[in-house]
Amino acid sequence: MHTTCRTVFRLKVFVYRPLQLLGLLPISFDSKSKRFFQSQWNLLLSIVQTIIVSSMLPVAYYILVTMVYNETSGLSNLMVILELIIGYFLLVSFCVKMLLRGSNVTEILNIFGGIFFNVCVESDCIDENLLRTYLRKVILVDYILFPITFGMYIPFSIGWKLSHLISWLLNSYSIFLMLMIINLFQSTIISSSIIYLKLNNRVTSAVQTLRKLNENQITISGSYLPKVKTYRNLSLEINKLCYLHRMTTEAVQRMIGILSMPLLIITFFQFFVVLTEAYYNYIYLMNNMFIPSFIYGQILSSTLFMLMCLLQFYYTVSFSAQMTQRAEATAILLNESFYNDAGRCVEQSIEMFTLEMLHRDYRVRIYDCFALDFTLAHSVSIGISNITVGLIPLFPRNHL
């Protein structure tokens, strides 16, 4: 449990605090009441953040476009401009969404907190492996790959001109904001996954209790009243688990509804970055690999940026798929009870719980356009490969 607390503390430092300080999450947590609330200070930071994003980033992006403009490749220029436009709309939409829906986010987080403290009371309630995986991802992508990637680009491509340097720092800052937005979504998914796992453990415990009652049915046939009382307690437990399962699912869907637009843009942004960088790196290598003075710093920086987006996309899909699997696993655990002779009240509770699950879709769906699962990852990888191969002939042949 000590290592779990240490992991949670590190996640608080590396994820929750940056979200607050950057104004992306104008919410604080009261450890005494164990509730989230809207902080006036964090709300002010969020307003300042929105002003900076909406007013200063366009100027920085304009300087970057003029700096990397390539007169011989209109396609390359178009891809850079589109990448910056997508990133700008992502940040503006998220900042405005947090300002307008901050109270809703606070309510949803309090629902998560109430369910979490309700079901997670034992020392084994936290999925240590999942938390460690998430912590390693945050440290690797946000605090190792990110500074190396964008710091390496300065001496090889940007140079030390003040206007270029400031523009690049603002661009790097915008990318870091995107990483924090993804962390907010992944934190929500991981919290839900932990809650579903604990609910599944309690469902398993209830089914095992039924199994023990059936095994001892002959020997305790004279103790009918205690068995009826046990059935009643099991029925109440299953009804409570059904309620908590429903509340968790509704809270997840509400949070996804708030983050749907930023998530849609982020997914498209990651797809576009990987496509752009793969195309750019191929063309850049074909043009310069036989030049003796060829410097690999720029292409290495682009490759690391592409790797960052791939890792973020992979972990988002992985965490979402794991949460969906755990949410749907509850129905499988409930079906194991059908092999037991349960009381009428228990059977009704199990039937109600099962019907509740049959009418819900536990996948993380974005505007009903797509679900964040490995099927999407497979489709995206095929799409990027096909589009990249199709773009190569569009590059002027005299440059290859």
Short mmCIF file of C-alpha atoms in Angstrom, two decimals:
data_model
loop_
_atom_site.label_atom_id
_atom_site.label_comp_id
_atom_site.label_asym_id
_atom_site.label_seq_id
_atom_site.Cartn_x
_atom_site.Cartn_y
_atom_site.Cartn_z
CA MET A 1 0.00 0.00 0.00
CA HIS A 2 2.97 2.28 0.68
CA THR A 3 4.16 2.03 -2.93
CA THR A 4 0.61 2.70 -4.13
CA CYS A 5 0.40 5.91 -2.10
CA ARG A 6 3.77 6.96 -3.47
CA THR A 7 2.62 6.33 -7.05
CA VAL A 8 -0.60 8.29 -6.46
CA PHE A 9 1.41 11.17 -4.99
CA ARG A 10 3.70 11.25 -8.04
CA LEU A 11 0.71 11.27 -10.37
CA LYS A 12 -0.68 14.17 -8.38
CA VAL A 13 2.59 16.08 -8.86
CA PHE A 14 3.11 15.22 -12.54
CA VAL A 15 -0.51 15.33 -13.77
CA TYR A 16 -2.95 17.09 -11.45
CA ARG A 17 -0.77 20.03 -10.40
CA PRO A 18 0.32 20.98 -13.96
CA LEU A 19 -3.33 20.90 -15.05
CA GLN A 20 -4.14 23.36 -12.27
CA LEU A 21 -1.12 25.63 -12.76
CA LEU A 22 -1.66 25.83 -16.52
CA GLY A 23 -5.29 26.83 -16.03
CA LEU A 24 -6.57 23.79 -17.91
CA LEU A 25 -8.47 22.48 -14.89
CA PRO A 26 -9.88 25.32 -12.74
CA ILE A 27 -10.69 22.88 -9.93
CA SER A 28 -9.15 22.16 -6.52
CA PHE A 29 -9.55 19.27 -4.09
CA ASP A 30 -10.38 19.60 -0.39
CA SER A 31 -8.68 16.71 1.41
CA LYS A 32 -10.84 17.14 4.53
CA SER A 33 -14.24 16.90 2.86
CA LYS A 34 -12.82 14.77 0.01
CA ARG A 35 -14.61 16.87 -2.58
CA PHE A 36 -13.63 18.91 -5.62
CA PHE A 37 -14.60 22.57 -5.90
CA GLN A 38 -14.10 25.43 -8.35
CA SER A 39 -11.20 27.57 -7.19
CA GLN A 40 -11.34 31.29 -7.97
CA TRP A 41 -7.56 31.39 -8.37
CA ASN A 42 -7.55 28.47 -10.79
CA LEU A 43 -10.49 30.02 -12.64
CA LEU A 44 -8.47 33.22 -13.07
CA LEU A 45 -5.54 31.16 -14.39
CA SER A 46 -7.92 29.49 -16.83
CA ILE A 47 -9.14 32.87 -18.12
CA VAL A 48 -5.55 34.09 -18.55
CA GLN A 49 -4.68 30.83 -20.30
CA THR A 50 -7.58 31.25 -22.73
CA ILE A 51 -6.50 34.82 -23.56
CA ILE A 52 -2.90 33.72 -24.16
CA VAL A 53 -3.94 30.84 -26.39
CA SER A 54 -6.45 32.82 -28.46
CA SER A 55 -4.34 35.97 -28.93
CA MET A 56 -0.64 35.08 -28.84
CA LEU A 57 -0.51 31.71 -30.57
CA PRO A 58 -1.68 33.01 -33.99
CA VAL A 59 1.24 35.47 -34.06
CA ALA A 60 3.71 32.76 -33.09
CA TYR A 61 2.28 30.39 -35.69
CA TYR A 62 2.55 33.05 -38.40
CA ILE A 63 6.25 33.57 -37.64
CA LEU A 64 6.83 29.81 -37.71
CA VAL A 65 5.12 29.47 -41.09
CA THR A 66 7.25 32.24 -42.61
CA MET A 67 10.34 30.64 -41.08
CA VAL A 68 9.80 27.12 -42.46
CA TYR A 69 8.13 28.18 -45.72
CA ASN A 70 9.40 26.12 -48.63
CA GLU A 71 9.01 27.77 -52.05
CA THR A 72 9.56 24.49 -53.89
CA SER A 73 6.94 22.42 -52.08
CA GLY A 74 3.44 23.79 -51.72
CA LEU A 75 2.26 20.47 -50.27
CA SER A 76 4.78 20.66 -47.44
CA ASN A 77 3.69 24.22 -46.61
CA LEU A 78 0.04 23.20 -46.65
CA MET A 79 0.67 20.33 -44.25
CA VAL A 80 2.51 22.59 -41.80
CA ILE A 81 -0.25 25.21 -41.90
CA LEU A 82 -2.97 22.61 -41.39
CA GLU A 83 -1.08 21.11 -38.45
CA LEU A 84 -0.88 24.51 -36.74
CA ILE A 85 -4.55 25.30 -37.45
CA ILE A 86 -5.68 21.99 -35.98
CA GLY A 87 -3.60 22.55 -32.86
CA TYR A 88 -4.95 26.08 -32.44
CA PHE A 89 -8.60 25.03 -32.67
CA LEU A 90 -7.92 22.19 -30.22
CA LEU A 91 -6.55 24.50 -27.52
CA VAL A 92 -9.19 27.20 -28.01
CA SER A 93 -12.05 24.68 -27.94
CA PHE A 94 -10.74 23.03 -24.77
CA CYS A 95 -10.08 26.29 -22.89
CA VAL A 96 -13.51 27.66 -23.75
CA LYS A 97 -15.11 24.32 -22.85
CA MET A 98 -13.47 24.33 -19.40
CA LEU A 99 -14.63 27.89 -18.74
CA LEU A 100 -18.21 27.12 -19.75
CA ARG A 101 -18.49 23.61 -18.31
CA GLY A 102 -16.22 23.86 -15.27
CA SER A 103 -19.11 23.32 -12.84
CA ASN A 104 -20.16 20.18 -14.72
CA VAL A 105 -16.61 18.83 -14.59
CA THR A 106 -16.55 19.49 -10.83
CA GLU A 107 -19.81 17.59 -10.39
CA ILE A 108 -18.54 14.64 -12.43
CA LEU A 109 -15.27 14.47 -10.50
CA ASN A 110 -17.21 14.48 -7.22
CA ILE A 111 -19.30 11.57 -8.52
CA PHE A 112 -16.11 9.67 -9.30
CA GLY A 113 -14.73 10.54 -5.88
CA GLY A 114 -17.89 9.41 -4.09
CA ILE A 115 -17.93 6.08 -5.91
CA PHE A 116 -14.19 5.62 -5.45
CA PHE A 117 -14.27 6.15 -1.68
CA ASN A 118 -17.36 3.94 -1.50
CA VAL A 119 -15.86 0.87 -3.16
CA CYS A 120 -12.12 1.31 -2.57
CA VAL A 121 -11.72 0.75 1.14
CA GLU A 122 -9.28 -2.15 1.33
CA SER A 123 -5.56 -2.11 0.75
CA ASP A 124 -5.89 -4.12 -2.50
CA CYS A 125 -8.41 -1.80 -4.11
CA ILE A 126 -5.93 0.11 -6.29
CA ASP A 127 -4.58 -1.38 -9.50
CA GLU A 128 -0.90 -0.78 -8.84
CA ASN A 129 0.24 -2.04 -12.25
CA LEU A 130 -2.14 0.28 -14.11
CA LEU A 131 -1.06 3.31 -12.08
CA ARG A 132 2.62 2.52 -12.60
CA THR A 133 2.10 2.10 -16.33
CA TYR A 134 0.37 5.46 -16.49
CA LEU A 135 3.08 7.14 -14.39
CA ARG A 136 5.83 5.74 -16.64
CA LYS A 137 3.94 6.97 -19.70
CA VAL A 138 3.60 10.48 -18.26
CA ILE A 139 7.28 10.68 -17.32
CA LEU A 140 8.49 9.22 -20.63
CA VAL A 141 6.32 11.27 -22.99
CA ASP A 142 5.75 14.53 -21.11
CA TYR A 143 8.97 14.99 -19.17
CA ILE A 144 11.61 13.15 -21.24
CA LEU A 145 10.64 12.93 -24.91
CA PHE A 146 8.91 16.32 -25.05
CA PRO A 147 11.83 18.54 -23.87
CA ILE A 148 14.35 16.51 -25.89
CA THR A 149 12.24 16.73 -29.05
CA PHE A 150 11.54 20.45 -28.99
CA GLY A 151 14.87 21.42 -27.46
CA MET A 152 16.77 19.55 -30.17
CA TYR A 153 14.90 21.43 -32.89
CA ILE A 154 16.23 24.84 -31.77
CA PRO A 155 19.94 24.58 -32.69
CA PHE A 156 19.33 22.57 -35.88
CA SER A 157 16.35 24.43 -37.38
CA ILE A 158 15.20 27.47 -35.40
CA GLY A 159 18.48 29.12 -34.58
CA TRP A 160 18.93 31.74 -31.88
CA LYS A 161 17.08 34.69 -33.40
CA LEU A 162 14.87 36.13 -30.65
CA SER A 163 11.58 36.26 -32.59
CA HIS A 164 12.06 32.72 -33.90
CA LEU A 165 13.00 31.47 -30.46
CA ILE A 166 9.96 33.04 -28.76
CA SER A 167 7.65 31.69 -31.45
CA TRP A 168 9.07 28.22 -31.06
CA LEU A 169 8.77 28.36 -27.27
CA LEU A 170 5.10 29.33 -27.60
CA ASN A 171 4.58 26.49 -30.05
CA SER A 172 6.27 24.08 -27.62
CA TYR A 173 4.06 25.42 -24.85
CA SER A 174 0.96 24.72 -26.94
CA ILE A 175 2.10 21.13 -27.53
CA PHE A 176 2.65 20.69 -23.78
CA LEU A 177 -0.91 21.90 -23.20
CA MET A 178 -2.12 19.20 -25.59
CA LEU A 179 -0.21 16.58 -23.61
CA MET A 180 -1.91 17.76 -20.42
CA ILE A 181 -5.35 17.60 -22.07
CA ILE A 182 -4.67 13.99 -23.03
CA ASN A 183 -3.55 13.30 -19.45
CA LEU A 184 -6.87 14.62 -18.15
CA PHE A 185 -8.80 12.23 -20.37
CA GLN A 186 -6.54 9.28 -19.58
CA SER A 187 -6.83 10.00 -15.84
CA THR A 188 -10.61 9.82 -16.13
CA ILE A 189 -10.43 6.52 -17.99
CA ILE A 190 -7.95 5.03 -15.50
CA SER A 191 -10.06 6.08 -12.50
CA SER A 192 -13.10 4.45 -14.10
CA SER A 193 -11.10 1.32 -14.86
CA ILE A 194 -10.03 1.03 -11.21
CA ILE A 195 -13.63 1.46 -10.03
CA TYR A 196 -14.92 -1.17 -12.48
CA LEU A 197 -12.23 -3.60 -11.29
CA LYS A 198 -13.28 -3.17 -7.67
CA LEU A 199 -16.96 -3.60 -8.58
CA ASN A 200 -16.05 -6.81 -10.41
CA ASN A 201 -14.22 -8.07 -7.33
CA ARG A 202 -17.31 -7.49 -5.22
CA VAL A 203 -19.53 -9.21 -7.79
CA THR A 204 -17.14 -12.17 -7.70
CA SER A 205 -17.37 -12.22 -3.91
CA ALA A 206 -21.18 -12.28 -4.08
CA VAL A 207 -21.15 -15.16 -6.60
CA GLN A 208 -18.73 -17.12 -4.42
CA THR A 209 -21.05 -16.63 -1.45
CA LEU A 210 -23.91 -18.09 -3.50
CA ARG A 211 -21.71 -21.02 -4.44
CA LYS A 212 -20.87 -21.73 -0.81
CA LEU A 213 -24.54 -21.62 0.12
CA ASN A 214 -25.30 -24.24 -2.54
CA GLU A 215 -22.43 -26.45 -1.43
CA ASN A 216 -23.72 -26.41 2.15
CA GLN A 217 -27.39 -26.68 1.19
CA ILE A 218 -27.81 -30.18 2.62
CA THR A 219 -25.90 -29.64 5.82
CA ILE A 220 -27.66 -26.38 6.72
CA SER A 221 -31.15 -27.37 5.58
CA GLY A 222 -32.42 -26.82 9.09
CA SER A 223 -31.18 -23.20 9.19
CA TYR A 224 -33.60 -21.70 6.67
CA LEU A 225 -33.91 -18.25 8.23
CA PRO A 226 -30.16 -17.45 8.16
CA LYS A 227 -30.04 -18.51 4.50
CA VAL A 228 -32.98 -16.23 3.65
CA LYS A 229 -31.23 -13.39 5.44
CA THR A 230 -28.06 -14.10 3.47
CA TYR A 231 -30.02 -14.05 0.21
CA ARG A 232 -31.55 -10.72 1.19
CA ASN A 233 -28.13 -9.25 1.98
CA LEU A 234 -26.77 -10.53 -1.34
CA SER A 235 -29.71 -8.98 -3.16
CA LEU A 236 -29.04 -5.62 -1.50
CA GLU A 237 -25.34 -5.90 -2.34
CA ILE A 238 -26.03 -6.67 -6.01
CA ASN A 239 -28.54 -3.80 -6.24
CA LYS A 240 -25.95 -1.46 -4.75
CA LEU A 241 -23.28 -2.67 -7.18
CA CYS A 242 -25.71 -2.17 -10.06
CA TYR A 243 -26.31 1.40 -8.92
CA LEU A 244 -22.58 2.14 -8.58
CA HIS A 245 -21.88 0.53 -11.96
CA ARG A 246 -24.58 2.69 -13.56
CA MET A 247 -23.32 5.86 -11.86
CA THR A 248 -19.75 5.16 -13.00
CA THR A 249 -20.86 4.57 -16.58
CA GLU A 250 -22.98 7.72 -16.66
CA ALA A 251 -20.14 9.79 -15.17
CA VAL A 252 -17.72 8.46 -17.80
CA GLN A 253 -20.16 9.22 -20.60
CA ARG A 254 -20.76 12.74 -19.29
CA MET A 255 -17.02 13.44 -19.10
CA ILE A 256 -16.51 12.03 -22.59
CA GLY A 257 -19.35 14.25 -23.79
CA ILE A 258 -17.55 17.32 -22.44
CA LEU A 259 -14.20 16.25 -23.89
CA SER A 260 -15.56 14.89 -27.18
CA MET A 261 -14.63 17.90 -29.31
CA PRO A 262 -11.05 18.18 -27.94
CA LEU A 263 -10.65 14.40 -28.21
CA LEU A 264 -11.86 14.41 -31.80
CA ILE A 265 -9.42 17.18 -32.72
CA ILE A 266 -6.58 15.53 -30.77
CA THR A 267 -7.10 12.24 -32.57
CA PHE A 268 -7.14 14.00 -35.92
CA PHE A 269 -4.09 16.06 -34.89
CA GLN A 270 -2.11 12.94 -33.95
CA PHE A 271 -3.10 11.27 -37.20
CA PHE A 272 -2.05 14.33 -39.18
CA VAL A 273 1.26 14.74 -37.30
CA VAL A 274 2.27 11.12 -37.89
CA LEU A 275 1.30 11.41 -41.56
CA THR A 276 3.14 14.72 -42.00
CA GLU A 277 6.30 13.68 -40.19
CA ALA A 278 6.48 10.32 -41.97
CA TYR A 279 6.14 12.05 -45.34
CA TYR A 280 8.56 14.83 -44.42
CA ASN A 281 11.22 12.46 -43.07
CA TYR A 282 11.11 10.30 -46.17
CA ILE A 283 11.45 13.28 -48.52
CA TYR A 284 14.14 14.88 -46.37
CA LEU A 285 16.20 11.70 -46.35
CA MET A 286 15.86 11.20 -50.09
CA ASN A 287 17.06 14.76 -50.73
CA ASN A 288 19.94 14.97 -48.29
CA MET A 289 21.20 11.53 -47.28
CA PHE A 290 24.08 11.65 -49.81
CA ILE A 291 25.20 15.15 -48.80
CA PRO A 292 28.43 14.92 -46.72
CA SER A 293 27.40 17.77 -44.41
CA PHE A 294 23.95 16.33 -43.78
CA ILE A 295 22.77 17.00 -40.21
CA TYR A 296 20.41 14.44 -38.71
CA GLY A 297 19.25 16.60 -35.79
CA GLN A 298 16.18 17.97 -37.55
CA ILE A 299 14.97 14.61 -38.80
CA LEU A 300 15.61 13.06 -35.38
CA SER A 301 13.51 15.78 -33.75
CA SER A 302 10.67 15.14 -36.21
CA THR A 303 10.90 11.40 -35.60
CA LEU A 304 10.70 11.88 -31.83
CA PHE A 305 7.67 14.15 -32.26
CA MET A 306 6.00 11.45 -34.34
CA LEU A 307 6.90 8.88 -31.67
CA MET A 308 5.32 11.09 -28.98
CA CYS A 309 2.03 11.23 -30.86
CA LEU A 310 2.10 7.48 -31.52
CA LEU A 311 2.69 6.70 -27.84
CA GLN A 312 -0.08 9.04 -26.72
CA PHE A 313 -2.51 7.52 -29.20
CA TYR A 314 -1.51 3.97 -28.24
CA TYR A 315 -1.94 4.54 -24.51
CA THR A 316 -5.25 6.35 -25.01
CA VAL A 317 -6.56 3.39 -27.00
CA SER A 318 -5.05 0.87 -24.57
CA PHE A 319 -6.51 2.51 -21.44
CA SER A 320 -9.91 2.95 -23.12
CA ALA A 321 -10.00 -0.67 -24.30
CA GLN A 322 -9.04 -1.91 -20.83
CA MET A 323 -11.78 0.16 -19.19
CA THR A 324 -14.35 -1.18 -21.67
CA GLN A 325 -13.21 -4.74 -21.05
CA ARG A 326 -13.54 -4.37 -17.28
CA ALA A 327 -16.95 -2.72 -17.55
CA GLU A 328 -18.26 -5.49 -19.80
CA ALA A 329 -16.65 -8.23 -17.67
CA THR A 330 -19.24 -7.61 -14.95
CA ALA A 331 -21.91 -9.33 -17.07
CA ILE A 332 -19.68 -12.40 -17.47
CA LEU A 333 -19.17 -12.58 -13.71
CA LEU A 334 -22.92 -12.27 -13.13
CA ASN A 335 -23.59 -15.13 -15.54
CA GLU A 336 -21.54 -17.43 -13.33
CA SER A 337 -24.29 -17.14 -10.73
CA PHE A 338 -26.76 -18.93 -13.02
CA TYR A 339 -25.06 -22.21 -12.14
CA ASN A 340 -26.18 -21.71 -8.55
CA ASP A 341 -29.59 -22.03 -6.96
CA ALA A 342 -30.11 -18.46 -5.79
CA GLY A 343 -33.08 -17.09 -3.92
CA ARG A 344 -35.84 -15.31 -5.81
CA CYS A 345 -34.75 -11.86 -4.62
CA VAL A 346 -31.16 -12.53 -5.70
CA GLU A 347 -32.30 -13.78 -9.11
CA GLN A 348 -34.35 -10.63 -9.66
CA SER A 349 -31.40 -8.43 -8.69
CA ILE A 350 -29.10 -10.29 -11.07
CA GLU A 351 -31.66 -10.08 -13.89
CA MET A 352 -32.06 -6.33 -13.36
CA PHE A 353 -28.28 -5.85 -13.34
CA THR A 354 -27.87 -7.94 -16.50
CA LEU A 355 -30.64 -6.07 -18.35
CA GLU A 356 -29.03 -2.80 -17.28
CA MET A 357 -25.75 -3.85 -18.90
CA LEU A 358 -27.33 -5.19 -22.08
CA HIS A 359 -28.73 -1.76 -22.94
CA ARG A 360 -25.45 0.13 -22.54
CA ASP A 361 -22.44 0.61 -24.78
CA TYR A 362 -19.31 0.75 -22.62
CA ARG A 363 -16.94 1.69 -25.42
CA VAL A 364 -15.42 5.17 -25.44
CA ARG A 365 -17.24 6.69 -28.40
CA ILE A 366 -16.49 10.15 -29.80
CA TYR A 367 -19.65 11.74 -31.24
CA ASP A 368 -20.69 8.28 -32.48
CA CYS A 369 -18.00 8.72 -35.15
CA PHE A 370 -15.63 6.07 -33.82
CA ALA A 371 -14.73 4.17 -30.68
CA LEU A 372 -11.30 4.40 -29.07
CA ASP A 373 -10.21 0.77 -29.36
CA PHE A 374 -7.62 -1.32 -31.16
CA THR A 375 -9.85 -1.61 -34.22
CA LEU A 376 -9.44 2.14 -34.65
CA ALA A 377 -5.67 1.81 -34.16
CA HIS A 378 -5.52 -0.84 -36.88
CA SER A 379 -7.55 1.32 -39.28
CA VAL A 380 -5.42 4.39 -38.57
CA SER A 381 -2.16 2.53 -39.21
CA ILE A 382 -3.44 1.26 -42.56
CA GLY A 383 -4.75 4.71 -43.49
CA ILE A 384 -1.46 6.45 -42.69
CA SER A 385 0.50 3.89 -44.72
CA ASN A 386 -1.78 4.21 -47.76
CA ILE A 387 -1.90 8.02 -47.71
CA THR A 388 1.88 8.33 -47.26
CA VAL A 389 2.50 6.05 -50.24
CA GLY A 390 -0.02 8.08 -52.25
CA LEU A 391 1.64 11.41 -51.36
CA ILE A 392 5.17 10.43 -52.38
CA PRO A 393 4.53 10.75 -56.18
CA LEU A 394 3.22 14.30 -55.61
CA PHE A 395 6.67 15.49 -54.57
CA PRO A 396 8.65 16.95 -57.52
CA ARG A 397 10.77 14.23 -59.11
CA ASN A 398 13.79 16.47 -59.48
CA HIS A 399 14.05 16.58 -55.69
CA LEU A 400 14.36 12.82 -55.31
#
